[in-house]
Amino acid sequence: MFYLQLFTAQGTPEDIKELYEQALDFAPAYCIWWQYIEFQASYSDKKILCLRLLNYLLEDHWRHSEIQSHYILETILYVVQLELFTGRYKRALEVFQAALGRANSAKGRFQICDLTPQLLPSDLCLLWIAYIHVFEFHRVPLQWYEASCGKPSRMVAKELFIFPWQPSKGSRASDEKLLSLFHGRF
């Protein structure tokens, strides 16, 4: 890890990319994946790496652990943040729908599949709550992320929160639509 960080500070972008790819081939640790994602500058490169990371997390060697569930949740929420930060609100909702097994993601080499079998019930609930929050407020719950970051980031907490509805302003969606979302229907 230290060597990767040191080389990232001094190497050329092409050499750095090659080094990260080699590191992932030989020791595909979750922390290396995230260093590589954070090194990338473009939306598309970050998203492709996140989708590759999801494929890695879905491999059999994880054995459906609590750690795997958290990593999947964190990665899918990062993809959603990428979509939102680049103005792709509808695409963010499609990512949620695919991850929740309610729709297929866009065709391509890397696509998001139904992630619900790999998520623990607590993480699945958080994914549903995040979907409803994004649907209504067009952003992920701020309490889960570093507020000063100003860009997509990894989760720093899984705290419970209160939806910031303001009765005087109403809701973007109808009451029936919000109720159906809370009941797990699209």
mmCIF file of C-alpha atoms in Angstrom, residues 126 129-130 133 137 140-144 158-164:
data_model
loop_
_atom_site.group_PDB
_atom_site.id
_atom_site.type_symbol
_atom_site.label_atom_id
_atom_site.label_comp_id
_atom_site.label_asym_id
_atom_site.label_seq_id
_atom_site.Cartn_x
_atom_site.Cartn_y
_atom_site.Cartn_z
ATOM 1 C CA LEU A 126 -30.050 0.851 4.120
ATOM 2 C CA ILE A 129 -33.742 3.830 2.473
ATOM 3 C CA ALA A 130 -31.009 5.393 0.351
ATOM 4 C CA HIS A 133 -33.961 9.337 -0.056
ATOM 5 C CA PHE A 137 -34.273 14.546 -2.253
ATOM 6 C CA VAL A 140 -27.738 10.312 -0.723
ATOM 7 C CA PRO A 141 -28.172 10.731 3.045
ATOM 8 C CA LEU A 142 -25.492 13.209 4.096
ATOM 9 C CA GLN A 143 -25.073 11.581 7.509
ATOM 10 C CA TRP A 144 -23.368 8.588 5.888
ATOM 11 C CA LYS A 158 -24.268 3.826 8.861
ATOM 12 C CA GLU A 159 -26.161 6.006 11.292
ATOM 13 C CA LEU A 160 -29.911 6.233 11.363
ATOM 14 C CA PHE A 161 -31.284 9.564 10.276
ATOM 15 C CA ILE A 162 -34.531 11.436 9.960
ATOM 16 C CA PHE A 163 -35.759 12.228 6.477
ATOM 17 C CA PRO A 164 -35.578 16.027 6.089
#
